[in-house]
CSV table of N, CA and C in Angstrom, one decimal:
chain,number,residue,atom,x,y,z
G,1,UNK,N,-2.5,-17.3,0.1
G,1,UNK,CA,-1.3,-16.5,-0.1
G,1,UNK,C,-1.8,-15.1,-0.5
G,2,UNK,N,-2.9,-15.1,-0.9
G,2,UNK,CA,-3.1,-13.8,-1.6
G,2,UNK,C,-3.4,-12.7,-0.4
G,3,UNK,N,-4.4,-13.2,0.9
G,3,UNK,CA,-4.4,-12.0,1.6
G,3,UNK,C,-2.7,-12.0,2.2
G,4,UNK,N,-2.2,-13.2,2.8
G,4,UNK,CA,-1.0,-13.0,3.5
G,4,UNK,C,0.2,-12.2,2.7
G,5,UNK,N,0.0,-11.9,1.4
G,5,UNK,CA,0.9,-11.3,0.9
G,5,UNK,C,0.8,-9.7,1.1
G,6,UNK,N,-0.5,-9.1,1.1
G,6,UNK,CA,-1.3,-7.8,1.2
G,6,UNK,C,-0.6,-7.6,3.0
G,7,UNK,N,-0.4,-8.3,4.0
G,7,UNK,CA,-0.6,-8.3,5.1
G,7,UNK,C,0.8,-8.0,5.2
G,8,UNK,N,1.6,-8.8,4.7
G,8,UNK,CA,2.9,-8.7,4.9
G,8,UNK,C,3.5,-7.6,4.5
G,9,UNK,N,2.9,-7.0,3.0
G,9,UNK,CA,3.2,-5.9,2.9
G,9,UNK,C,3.3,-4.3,3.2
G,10,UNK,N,1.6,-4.5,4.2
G,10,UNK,CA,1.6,-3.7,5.4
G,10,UNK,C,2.4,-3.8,6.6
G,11,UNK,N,2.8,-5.1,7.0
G,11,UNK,CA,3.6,-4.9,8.3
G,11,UNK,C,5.2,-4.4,7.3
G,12,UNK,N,5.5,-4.7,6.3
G,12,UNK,CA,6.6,-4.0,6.3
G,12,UNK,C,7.0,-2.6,5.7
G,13,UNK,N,5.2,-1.9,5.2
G,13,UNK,CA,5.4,-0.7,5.0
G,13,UNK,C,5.3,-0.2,6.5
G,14,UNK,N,4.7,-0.7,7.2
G,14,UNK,CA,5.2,0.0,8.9
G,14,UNK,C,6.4,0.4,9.3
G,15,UNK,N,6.8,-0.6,9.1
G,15,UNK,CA,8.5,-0.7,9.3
G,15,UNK,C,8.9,0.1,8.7
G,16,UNK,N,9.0,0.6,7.3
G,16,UNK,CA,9.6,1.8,6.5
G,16,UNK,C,9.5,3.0,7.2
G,17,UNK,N,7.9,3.0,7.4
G,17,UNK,CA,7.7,4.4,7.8
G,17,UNK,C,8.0,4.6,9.0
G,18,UNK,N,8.3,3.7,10.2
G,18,UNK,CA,9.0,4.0,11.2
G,18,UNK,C,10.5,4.2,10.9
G,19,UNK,N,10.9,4.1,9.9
G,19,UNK,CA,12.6,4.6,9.7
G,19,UNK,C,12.4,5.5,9.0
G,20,UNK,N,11.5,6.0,8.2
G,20,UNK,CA,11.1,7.1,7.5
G,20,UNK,C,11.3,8.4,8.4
G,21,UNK,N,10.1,8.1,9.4
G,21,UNK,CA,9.7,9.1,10.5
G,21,UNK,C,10.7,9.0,11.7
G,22,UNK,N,11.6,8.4,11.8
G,22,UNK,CA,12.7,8.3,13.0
G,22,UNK,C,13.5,8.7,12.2
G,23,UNK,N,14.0,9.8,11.1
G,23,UNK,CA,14.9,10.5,10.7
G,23,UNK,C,15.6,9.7,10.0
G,24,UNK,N,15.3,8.1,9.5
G,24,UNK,CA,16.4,7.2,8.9
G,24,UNK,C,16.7,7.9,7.8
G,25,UNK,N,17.9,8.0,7.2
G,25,UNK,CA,18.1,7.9,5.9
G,25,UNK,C,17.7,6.8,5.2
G,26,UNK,N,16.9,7.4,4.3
G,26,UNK,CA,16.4,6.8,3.0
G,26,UNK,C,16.9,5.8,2.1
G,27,UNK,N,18.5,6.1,2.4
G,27,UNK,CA,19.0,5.7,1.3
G,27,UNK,C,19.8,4.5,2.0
G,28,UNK,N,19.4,4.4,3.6
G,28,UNK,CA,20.3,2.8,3.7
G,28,UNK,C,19.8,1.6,3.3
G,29,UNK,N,20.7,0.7,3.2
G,29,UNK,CA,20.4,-0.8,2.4
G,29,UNK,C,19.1,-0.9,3.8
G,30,UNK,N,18.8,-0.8,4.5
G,30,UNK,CA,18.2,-1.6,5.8
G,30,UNK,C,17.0,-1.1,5.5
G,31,UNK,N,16.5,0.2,5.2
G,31,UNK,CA,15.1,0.9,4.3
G,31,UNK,C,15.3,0.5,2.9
G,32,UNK,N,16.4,0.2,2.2
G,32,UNK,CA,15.9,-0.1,0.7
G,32,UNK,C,15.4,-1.6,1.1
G,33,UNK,N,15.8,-2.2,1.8
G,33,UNK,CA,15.4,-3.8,1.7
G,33,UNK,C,14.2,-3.8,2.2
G,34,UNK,N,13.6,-3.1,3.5
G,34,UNK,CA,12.8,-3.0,3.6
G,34,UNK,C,11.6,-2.7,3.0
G,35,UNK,N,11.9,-1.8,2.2
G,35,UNK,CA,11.0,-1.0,1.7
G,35,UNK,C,10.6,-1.6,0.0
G,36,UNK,N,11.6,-2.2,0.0
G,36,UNK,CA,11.6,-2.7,-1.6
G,36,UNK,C,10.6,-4.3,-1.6
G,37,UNK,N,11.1,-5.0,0.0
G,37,UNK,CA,10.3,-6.2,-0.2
G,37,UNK,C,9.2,-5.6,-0.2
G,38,UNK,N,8.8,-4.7,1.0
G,38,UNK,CA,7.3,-4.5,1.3
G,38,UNK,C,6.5,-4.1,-0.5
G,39,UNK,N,7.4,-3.3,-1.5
G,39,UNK,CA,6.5,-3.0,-2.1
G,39,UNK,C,6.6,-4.4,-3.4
G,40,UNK,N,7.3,-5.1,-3.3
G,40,UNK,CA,7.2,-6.8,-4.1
G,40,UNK,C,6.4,-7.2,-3.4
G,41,UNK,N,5.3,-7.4,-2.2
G,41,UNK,CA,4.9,-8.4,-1.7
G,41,UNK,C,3.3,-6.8,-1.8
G,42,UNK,N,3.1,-6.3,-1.9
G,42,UNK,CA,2.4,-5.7,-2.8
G,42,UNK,C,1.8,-6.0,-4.3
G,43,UNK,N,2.7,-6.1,-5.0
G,43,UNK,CA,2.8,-6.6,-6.5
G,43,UNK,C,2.2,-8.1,-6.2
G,44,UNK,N,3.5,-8.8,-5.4
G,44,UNK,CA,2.6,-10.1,-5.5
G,44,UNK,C,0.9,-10.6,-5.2
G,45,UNK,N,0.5,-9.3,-4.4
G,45,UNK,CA,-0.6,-9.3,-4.3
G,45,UNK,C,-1.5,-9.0,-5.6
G,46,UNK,N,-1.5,-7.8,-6.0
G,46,UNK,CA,-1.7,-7.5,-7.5
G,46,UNK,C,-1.8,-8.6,-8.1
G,47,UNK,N,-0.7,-9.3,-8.4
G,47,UNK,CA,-0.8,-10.6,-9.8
G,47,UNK,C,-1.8,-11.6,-8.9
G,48,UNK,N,-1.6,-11.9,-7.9
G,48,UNK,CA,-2.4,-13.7,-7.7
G,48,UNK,C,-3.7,-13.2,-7.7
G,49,UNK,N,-4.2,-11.5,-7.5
G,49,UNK,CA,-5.8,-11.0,-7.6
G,49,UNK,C,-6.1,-10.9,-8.6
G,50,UNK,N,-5.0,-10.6,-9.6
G,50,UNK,CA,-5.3,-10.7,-11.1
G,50,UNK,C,-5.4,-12.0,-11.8
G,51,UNK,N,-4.5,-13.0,-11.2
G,51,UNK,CA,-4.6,-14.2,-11.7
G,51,UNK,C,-5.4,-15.5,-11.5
G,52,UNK,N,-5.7,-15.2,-10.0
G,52,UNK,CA,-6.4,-16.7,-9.4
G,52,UNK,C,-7.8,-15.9,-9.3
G,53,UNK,N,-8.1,-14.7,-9.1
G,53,UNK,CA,-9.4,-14.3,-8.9
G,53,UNK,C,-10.1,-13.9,-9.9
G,54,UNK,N,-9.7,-13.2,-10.9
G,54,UNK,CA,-9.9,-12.5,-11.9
G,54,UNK,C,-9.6,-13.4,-13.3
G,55,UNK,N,-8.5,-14.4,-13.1
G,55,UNK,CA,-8.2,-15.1,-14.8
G,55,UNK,C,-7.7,-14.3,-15.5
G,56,UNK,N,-7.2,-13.0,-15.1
G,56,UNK,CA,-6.5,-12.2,-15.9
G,56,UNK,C,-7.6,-11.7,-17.0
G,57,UNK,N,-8.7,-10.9,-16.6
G,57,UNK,CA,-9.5,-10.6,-17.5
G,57,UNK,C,-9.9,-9.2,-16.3
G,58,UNK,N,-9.6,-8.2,-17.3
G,58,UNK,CA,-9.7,-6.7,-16.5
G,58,UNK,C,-11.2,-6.6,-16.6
G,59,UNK,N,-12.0,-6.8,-17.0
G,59,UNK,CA,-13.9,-6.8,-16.8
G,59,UNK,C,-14.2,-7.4,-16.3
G,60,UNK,N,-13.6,-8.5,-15.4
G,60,UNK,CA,-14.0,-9.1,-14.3
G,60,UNK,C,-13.6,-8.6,-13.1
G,61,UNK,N,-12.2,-7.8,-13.3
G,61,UNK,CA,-11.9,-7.0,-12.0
G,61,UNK,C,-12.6,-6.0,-11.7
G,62,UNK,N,-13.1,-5.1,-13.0
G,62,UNK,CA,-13.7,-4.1,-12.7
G,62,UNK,C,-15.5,-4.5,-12.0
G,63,UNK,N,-15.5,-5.1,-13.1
G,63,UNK,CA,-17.5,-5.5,-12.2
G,63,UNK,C,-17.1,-6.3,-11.1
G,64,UNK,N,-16.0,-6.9,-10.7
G,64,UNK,CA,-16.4,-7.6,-9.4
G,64,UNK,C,-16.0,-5.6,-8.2
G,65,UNK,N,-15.0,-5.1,-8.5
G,65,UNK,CA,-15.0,-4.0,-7.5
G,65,UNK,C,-16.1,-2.9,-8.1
G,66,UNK,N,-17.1,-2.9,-8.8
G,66,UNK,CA,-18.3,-2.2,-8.8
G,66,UNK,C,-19.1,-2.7,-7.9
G,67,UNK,N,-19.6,-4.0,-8.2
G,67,UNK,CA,-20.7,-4.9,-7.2
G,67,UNK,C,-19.8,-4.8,-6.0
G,68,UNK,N,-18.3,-4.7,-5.3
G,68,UNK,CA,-18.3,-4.6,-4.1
G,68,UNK,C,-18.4,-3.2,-3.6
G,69,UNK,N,-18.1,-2.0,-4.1
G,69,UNK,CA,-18.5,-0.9,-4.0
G,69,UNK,C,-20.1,-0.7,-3.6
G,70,UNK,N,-20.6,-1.4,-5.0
G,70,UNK,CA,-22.3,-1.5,-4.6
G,70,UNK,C,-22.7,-1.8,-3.2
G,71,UNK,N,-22.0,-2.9,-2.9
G,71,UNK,CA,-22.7,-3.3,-1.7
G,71,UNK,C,-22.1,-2.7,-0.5
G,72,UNK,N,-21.2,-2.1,-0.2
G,72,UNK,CA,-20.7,-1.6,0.9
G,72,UNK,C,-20.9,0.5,0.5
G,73,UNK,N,-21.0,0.9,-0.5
G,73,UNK,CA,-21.2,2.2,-0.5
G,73,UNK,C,-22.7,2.5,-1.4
G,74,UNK,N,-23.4,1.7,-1.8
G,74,UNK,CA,-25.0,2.1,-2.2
G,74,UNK,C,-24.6,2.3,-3.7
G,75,UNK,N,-23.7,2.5,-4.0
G,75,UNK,CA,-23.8,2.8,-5.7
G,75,UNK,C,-22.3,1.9,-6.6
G,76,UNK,N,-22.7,1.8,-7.7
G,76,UNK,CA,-21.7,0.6,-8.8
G,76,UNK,C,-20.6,1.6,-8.7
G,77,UNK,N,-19.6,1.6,-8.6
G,77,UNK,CA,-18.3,2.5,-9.2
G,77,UNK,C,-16.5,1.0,-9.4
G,78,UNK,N,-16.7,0.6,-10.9
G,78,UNK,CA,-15.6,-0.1,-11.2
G,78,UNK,C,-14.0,0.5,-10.7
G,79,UNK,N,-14.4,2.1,-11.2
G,79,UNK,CA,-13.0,2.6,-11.8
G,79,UNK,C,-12.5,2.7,-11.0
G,80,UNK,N,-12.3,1.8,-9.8
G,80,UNK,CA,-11.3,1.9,-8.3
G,80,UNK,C,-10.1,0.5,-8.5
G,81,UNK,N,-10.5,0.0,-9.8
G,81,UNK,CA,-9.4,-0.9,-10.1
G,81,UNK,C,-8.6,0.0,-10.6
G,82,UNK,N,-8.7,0.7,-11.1
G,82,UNK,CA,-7.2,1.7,-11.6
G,82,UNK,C,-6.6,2.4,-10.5
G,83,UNK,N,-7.2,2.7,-9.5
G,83,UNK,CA,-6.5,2.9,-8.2
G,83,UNK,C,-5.6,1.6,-7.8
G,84,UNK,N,-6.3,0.3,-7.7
G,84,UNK,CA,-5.6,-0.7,-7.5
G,84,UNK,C,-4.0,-0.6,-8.7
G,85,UNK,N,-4.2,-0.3,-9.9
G,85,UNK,CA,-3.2,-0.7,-10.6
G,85,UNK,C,-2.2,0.7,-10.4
G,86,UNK,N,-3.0,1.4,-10.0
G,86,UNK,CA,-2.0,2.4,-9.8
G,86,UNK,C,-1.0,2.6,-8.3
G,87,UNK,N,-1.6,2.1,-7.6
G,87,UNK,CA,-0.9,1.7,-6.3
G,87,UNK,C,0.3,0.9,-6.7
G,88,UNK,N,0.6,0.0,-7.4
G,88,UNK,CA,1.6,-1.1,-7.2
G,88,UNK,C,2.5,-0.4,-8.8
G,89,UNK,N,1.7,0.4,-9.5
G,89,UNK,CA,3.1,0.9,-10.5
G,89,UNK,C,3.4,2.3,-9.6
G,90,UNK,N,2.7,2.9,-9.0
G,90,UNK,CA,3.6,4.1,-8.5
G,90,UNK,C,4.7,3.7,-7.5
G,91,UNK,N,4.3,2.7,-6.9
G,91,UNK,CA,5.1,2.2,-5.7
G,91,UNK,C,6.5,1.6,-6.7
G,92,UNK,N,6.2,0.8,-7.3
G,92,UNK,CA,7.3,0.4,-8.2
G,92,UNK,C,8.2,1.1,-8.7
G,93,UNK,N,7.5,2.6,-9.2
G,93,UNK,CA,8.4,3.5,-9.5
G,93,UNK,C,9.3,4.3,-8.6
G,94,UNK,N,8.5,4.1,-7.8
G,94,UNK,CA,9.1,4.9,-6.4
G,94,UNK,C,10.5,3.8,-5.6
G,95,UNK,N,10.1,2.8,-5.8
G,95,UNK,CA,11.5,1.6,-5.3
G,95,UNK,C,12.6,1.8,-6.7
G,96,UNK,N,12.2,1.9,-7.7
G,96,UNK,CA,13.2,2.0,-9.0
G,96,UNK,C,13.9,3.9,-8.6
G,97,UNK,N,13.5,4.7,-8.6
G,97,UNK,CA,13.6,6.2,-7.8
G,97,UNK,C,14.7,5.7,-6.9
G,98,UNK,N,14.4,4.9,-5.8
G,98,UNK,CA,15.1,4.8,-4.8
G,98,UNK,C,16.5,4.2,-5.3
G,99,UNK,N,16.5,2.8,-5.8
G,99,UNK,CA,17.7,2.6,-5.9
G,99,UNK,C,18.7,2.9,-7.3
G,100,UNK,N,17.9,3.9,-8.3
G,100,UNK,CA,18.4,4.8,-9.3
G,100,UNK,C,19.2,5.5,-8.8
G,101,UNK,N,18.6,6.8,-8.1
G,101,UNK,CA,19.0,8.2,-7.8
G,101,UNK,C,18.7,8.1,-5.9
G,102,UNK,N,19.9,7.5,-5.4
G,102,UNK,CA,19.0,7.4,-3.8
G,102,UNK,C,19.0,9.4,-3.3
G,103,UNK,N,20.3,9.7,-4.0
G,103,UNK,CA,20.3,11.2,-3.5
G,103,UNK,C,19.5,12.3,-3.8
G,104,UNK,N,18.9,11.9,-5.2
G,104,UNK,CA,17.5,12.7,-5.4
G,104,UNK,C,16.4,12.0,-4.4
G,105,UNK,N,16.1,11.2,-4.2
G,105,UNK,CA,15.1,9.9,-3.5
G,105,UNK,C,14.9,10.9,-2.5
G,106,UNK,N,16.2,11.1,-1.4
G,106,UNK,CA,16.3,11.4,-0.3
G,106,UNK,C,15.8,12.9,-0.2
G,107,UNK,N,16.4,13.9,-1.4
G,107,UNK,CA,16.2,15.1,-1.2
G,107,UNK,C,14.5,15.5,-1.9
G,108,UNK,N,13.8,14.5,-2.0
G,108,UNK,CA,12.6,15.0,-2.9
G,108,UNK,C,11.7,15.6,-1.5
G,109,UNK,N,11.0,16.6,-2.1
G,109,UNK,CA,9.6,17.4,-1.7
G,109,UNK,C,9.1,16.4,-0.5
G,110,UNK,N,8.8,17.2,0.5
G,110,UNK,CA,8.1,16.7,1.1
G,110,UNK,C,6.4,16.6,1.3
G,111,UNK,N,6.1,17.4,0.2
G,111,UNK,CA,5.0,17.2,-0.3
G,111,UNK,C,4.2,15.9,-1.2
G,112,UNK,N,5.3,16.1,-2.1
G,112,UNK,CA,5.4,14.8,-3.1
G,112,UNK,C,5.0,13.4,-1.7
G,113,UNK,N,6.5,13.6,-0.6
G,113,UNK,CA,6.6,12.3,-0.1
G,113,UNK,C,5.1,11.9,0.9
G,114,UNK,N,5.0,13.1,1.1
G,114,UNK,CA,3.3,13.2,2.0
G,114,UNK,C,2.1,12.6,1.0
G,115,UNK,N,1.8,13.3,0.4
G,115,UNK,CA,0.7,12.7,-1.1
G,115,UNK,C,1.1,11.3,-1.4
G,116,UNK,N,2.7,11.0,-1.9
G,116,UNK,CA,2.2,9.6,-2.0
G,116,UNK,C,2.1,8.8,-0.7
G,117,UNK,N,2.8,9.1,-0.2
G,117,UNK,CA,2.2,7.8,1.5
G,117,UNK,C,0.9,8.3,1.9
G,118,UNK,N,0.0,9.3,1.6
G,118,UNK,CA,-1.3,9.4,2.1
G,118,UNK,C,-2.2,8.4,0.6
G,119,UNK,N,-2.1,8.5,-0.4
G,119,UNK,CA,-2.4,7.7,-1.5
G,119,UNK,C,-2.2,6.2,-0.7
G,120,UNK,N,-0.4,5.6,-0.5
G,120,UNK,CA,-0.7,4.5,-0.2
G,120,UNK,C,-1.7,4.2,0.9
G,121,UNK,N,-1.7,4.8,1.9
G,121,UNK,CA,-2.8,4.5,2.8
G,121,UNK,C,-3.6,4.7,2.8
G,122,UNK,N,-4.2,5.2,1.7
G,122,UNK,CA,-5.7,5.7,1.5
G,122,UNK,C,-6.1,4.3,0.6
G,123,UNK,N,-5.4,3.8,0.2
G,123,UNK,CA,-5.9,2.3,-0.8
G,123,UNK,C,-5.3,1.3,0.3
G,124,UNK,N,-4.6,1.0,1.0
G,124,UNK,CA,-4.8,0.2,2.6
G,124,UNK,C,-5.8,0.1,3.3
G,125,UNK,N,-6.4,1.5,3.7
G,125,UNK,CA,-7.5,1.6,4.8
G,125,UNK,C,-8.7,1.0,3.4
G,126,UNK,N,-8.8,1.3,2.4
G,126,UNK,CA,-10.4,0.7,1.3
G,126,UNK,C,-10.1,-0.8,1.3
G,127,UNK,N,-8.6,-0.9,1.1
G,127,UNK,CA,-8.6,-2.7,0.9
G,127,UNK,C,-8.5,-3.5,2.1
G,128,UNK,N,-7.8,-2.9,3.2
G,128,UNK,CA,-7.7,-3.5,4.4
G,128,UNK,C,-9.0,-3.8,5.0
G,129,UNK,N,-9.9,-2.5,4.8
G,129,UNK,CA,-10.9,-2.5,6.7
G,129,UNK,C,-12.2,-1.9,5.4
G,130,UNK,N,-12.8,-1.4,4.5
G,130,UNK,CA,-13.6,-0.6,4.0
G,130,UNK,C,-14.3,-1.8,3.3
G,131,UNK,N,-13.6,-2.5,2.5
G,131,UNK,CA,-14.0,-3.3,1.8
G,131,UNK,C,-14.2,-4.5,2.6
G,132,UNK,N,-13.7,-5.2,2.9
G,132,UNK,CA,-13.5,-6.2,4.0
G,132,UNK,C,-14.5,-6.4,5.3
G,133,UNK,N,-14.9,-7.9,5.2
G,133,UNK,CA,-15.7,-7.9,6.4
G,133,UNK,C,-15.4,-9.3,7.2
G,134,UNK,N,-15.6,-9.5,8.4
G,134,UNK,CA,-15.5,-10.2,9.5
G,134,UNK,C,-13.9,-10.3,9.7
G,135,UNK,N,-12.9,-11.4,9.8
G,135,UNK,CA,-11.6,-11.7,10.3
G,135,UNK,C,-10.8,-11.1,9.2
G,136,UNK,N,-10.7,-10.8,8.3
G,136,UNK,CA,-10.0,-9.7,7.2
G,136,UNK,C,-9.9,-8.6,7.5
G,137,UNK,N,-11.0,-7.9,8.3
G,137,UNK,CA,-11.3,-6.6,8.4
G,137,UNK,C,-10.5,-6.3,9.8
G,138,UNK,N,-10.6,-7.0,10.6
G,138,UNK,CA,-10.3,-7.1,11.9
G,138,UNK,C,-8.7,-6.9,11.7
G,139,UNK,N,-8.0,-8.3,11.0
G,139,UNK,CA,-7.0,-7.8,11.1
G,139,UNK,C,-6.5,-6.3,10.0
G,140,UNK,N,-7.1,-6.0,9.5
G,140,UNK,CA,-7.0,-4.9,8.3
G,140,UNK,C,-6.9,-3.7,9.7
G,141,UNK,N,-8.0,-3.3,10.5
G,141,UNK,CA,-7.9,-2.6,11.4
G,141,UNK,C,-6.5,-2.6,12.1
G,142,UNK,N,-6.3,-3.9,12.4
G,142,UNK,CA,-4.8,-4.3,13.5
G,142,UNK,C,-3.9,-3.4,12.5
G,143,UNK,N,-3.9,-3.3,11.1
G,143,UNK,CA,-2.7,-3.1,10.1
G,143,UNK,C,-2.5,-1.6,10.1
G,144,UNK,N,-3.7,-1.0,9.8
G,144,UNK,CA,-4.1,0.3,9.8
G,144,UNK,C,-3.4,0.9,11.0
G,145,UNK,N,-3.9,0.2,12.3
G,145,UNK,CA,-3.5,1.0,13.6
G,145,UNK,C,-1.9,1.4,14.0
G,146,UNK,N,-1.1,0.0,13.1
G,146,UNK,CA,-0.3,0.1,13.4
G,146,UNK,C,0.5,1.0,12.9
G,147,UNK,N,0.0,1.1,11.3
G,147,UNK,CA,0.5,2.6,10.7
G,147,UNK,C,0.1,3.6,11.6
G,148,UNK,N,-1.1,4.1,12.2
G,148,UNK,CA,-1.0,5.3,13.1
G,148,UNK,C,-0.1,5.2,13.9
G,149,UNK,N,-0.3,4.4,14.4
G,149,UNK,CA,0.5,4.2,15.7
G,149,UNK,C,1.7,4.8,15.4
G,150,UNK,N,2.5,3.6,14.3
G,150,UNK,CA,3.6,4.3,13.9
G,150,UNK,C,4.2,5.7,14.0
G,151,UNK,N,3.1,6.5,13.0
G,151,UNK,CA,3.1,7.4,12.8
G,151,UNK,C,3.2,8.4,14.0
G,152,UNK,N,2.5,8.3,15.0
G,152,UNK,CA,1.6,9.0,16.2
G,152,UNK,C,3.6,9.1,16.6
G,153,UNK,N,4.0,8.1,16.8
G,153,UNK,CA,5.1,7.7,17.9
G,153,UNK,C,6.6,8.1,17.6
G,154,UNK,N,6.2,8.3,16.1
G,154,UNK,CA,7.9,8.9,15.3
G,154,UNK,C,7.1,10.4,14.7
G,155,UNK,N,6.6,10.3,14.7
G,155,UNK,CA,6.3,12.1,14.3
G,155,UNK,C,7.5,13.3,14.6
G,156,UNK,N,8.0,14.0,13.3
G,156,UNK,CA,9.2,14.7,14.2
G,156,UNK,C,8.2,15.8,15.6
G,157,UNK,N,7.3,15.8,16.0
G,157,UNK,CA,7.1,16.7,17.1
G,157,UNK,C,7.8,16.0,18.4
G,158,UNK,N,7.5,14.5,18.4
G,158,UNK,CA,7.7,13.5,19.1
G,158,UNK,C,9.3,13.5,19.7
C-alpha cells in the first residue's frame, strides 16, 4: 500500500495539472475532488512511511534518508526528511486554501502557483526515480513523464 498510494497520487496530481493547464477553473468540484484525493493519498503515503517503516520514530527517518542519500549521491544528508514533511503540510494547506477561499485560490500569483508545483515535482522526481531503483524507478519515470507530458500538451502556448 505504501508505494501504491505515492503512485496514485501522482496519477492524480496529473490529472489536476492537466485541468490546471487546460484553463480549468480551479475552483470546480471536479479539480477540488481531484485534487484533494490526490493530495490525501499523499498523506496516506507520509503516515504508512512513518508508521510501518519508521515506527514513528523521526531518527530513524532521518538516518534511514541519510544512508539513502549516502548511497545514491556520495555524501550522508538526513535533512531531506523535512522536505518530505513539508511536501504533505504545504499541500494540505494548499487543499484547505482551496476549499476555504476558492476565489482567492483561483486569483493567487502565478508565481506562488509555479514555485509550489515545481517544489511538488521536485520531491516526485527524488522520491519517484532518484532514490529508487529497479521496477519502482521504472514506474517512477512512467509517473514523471506523464507530468511532462502533461505539461508539454496543455501549456497555454499549445
Amino acid at each position: 500500500m505504501l508505494a501504491i498510494s505515492i503512485y496514485v497520487s501522482a496519477s492524480l496530481y496529473t490529472i489536476a495539472l492537466g485541468l490546471i493547464l487546460s484553463k480549468q477553473q480551479q475552483t470546480t468540484t471536479l479539480f477540488k475532488v481531484v485534487w484533494s484525493t490526490a493530495c490525501l493519498f499523499a498523506a496516506v503515503h507520509a503516515y504508512l512511511a512513518l508508521s510501518d517503516v519508521h515506527q514513528w520514530n523521526h531518527q530513524h527517518a532521518f538516518d534511514h534518508i541519510a544512508n539513502e542519500t549516502e548511497r545514491v549521491l556520495g555524501f550522508r544528508f538526513g535533512y531531506g526528511v523535512y522536505f518530505n514533511y513539508l511536501f504533505v503540510i504545504v499541500w494540505i494547506a494548499d487543499v484547505i486554501w482551496l476549499w476555504s477561499s476558492p476565489e482567492s485560490y483561483q486569483n493567487r500569483s502565478n508565481r506562488l502557483s509555479s514555485a509550489f508545483h515545481l517544489f511538488l515535482i521536485l520531491i516526485m522526481v527524488n522520491g519517484a526515480v532518484v532514490f529508487r531503483d529497479g521496477l519502482p524507478r521504472y514506474l517512477g519515470i512512467v509517473v514523471i513523464a506523464s507530468i511532462l507530458v502533461t505539461w508539454w500538451r496543455c501549456k497555454p502556448s499549445n
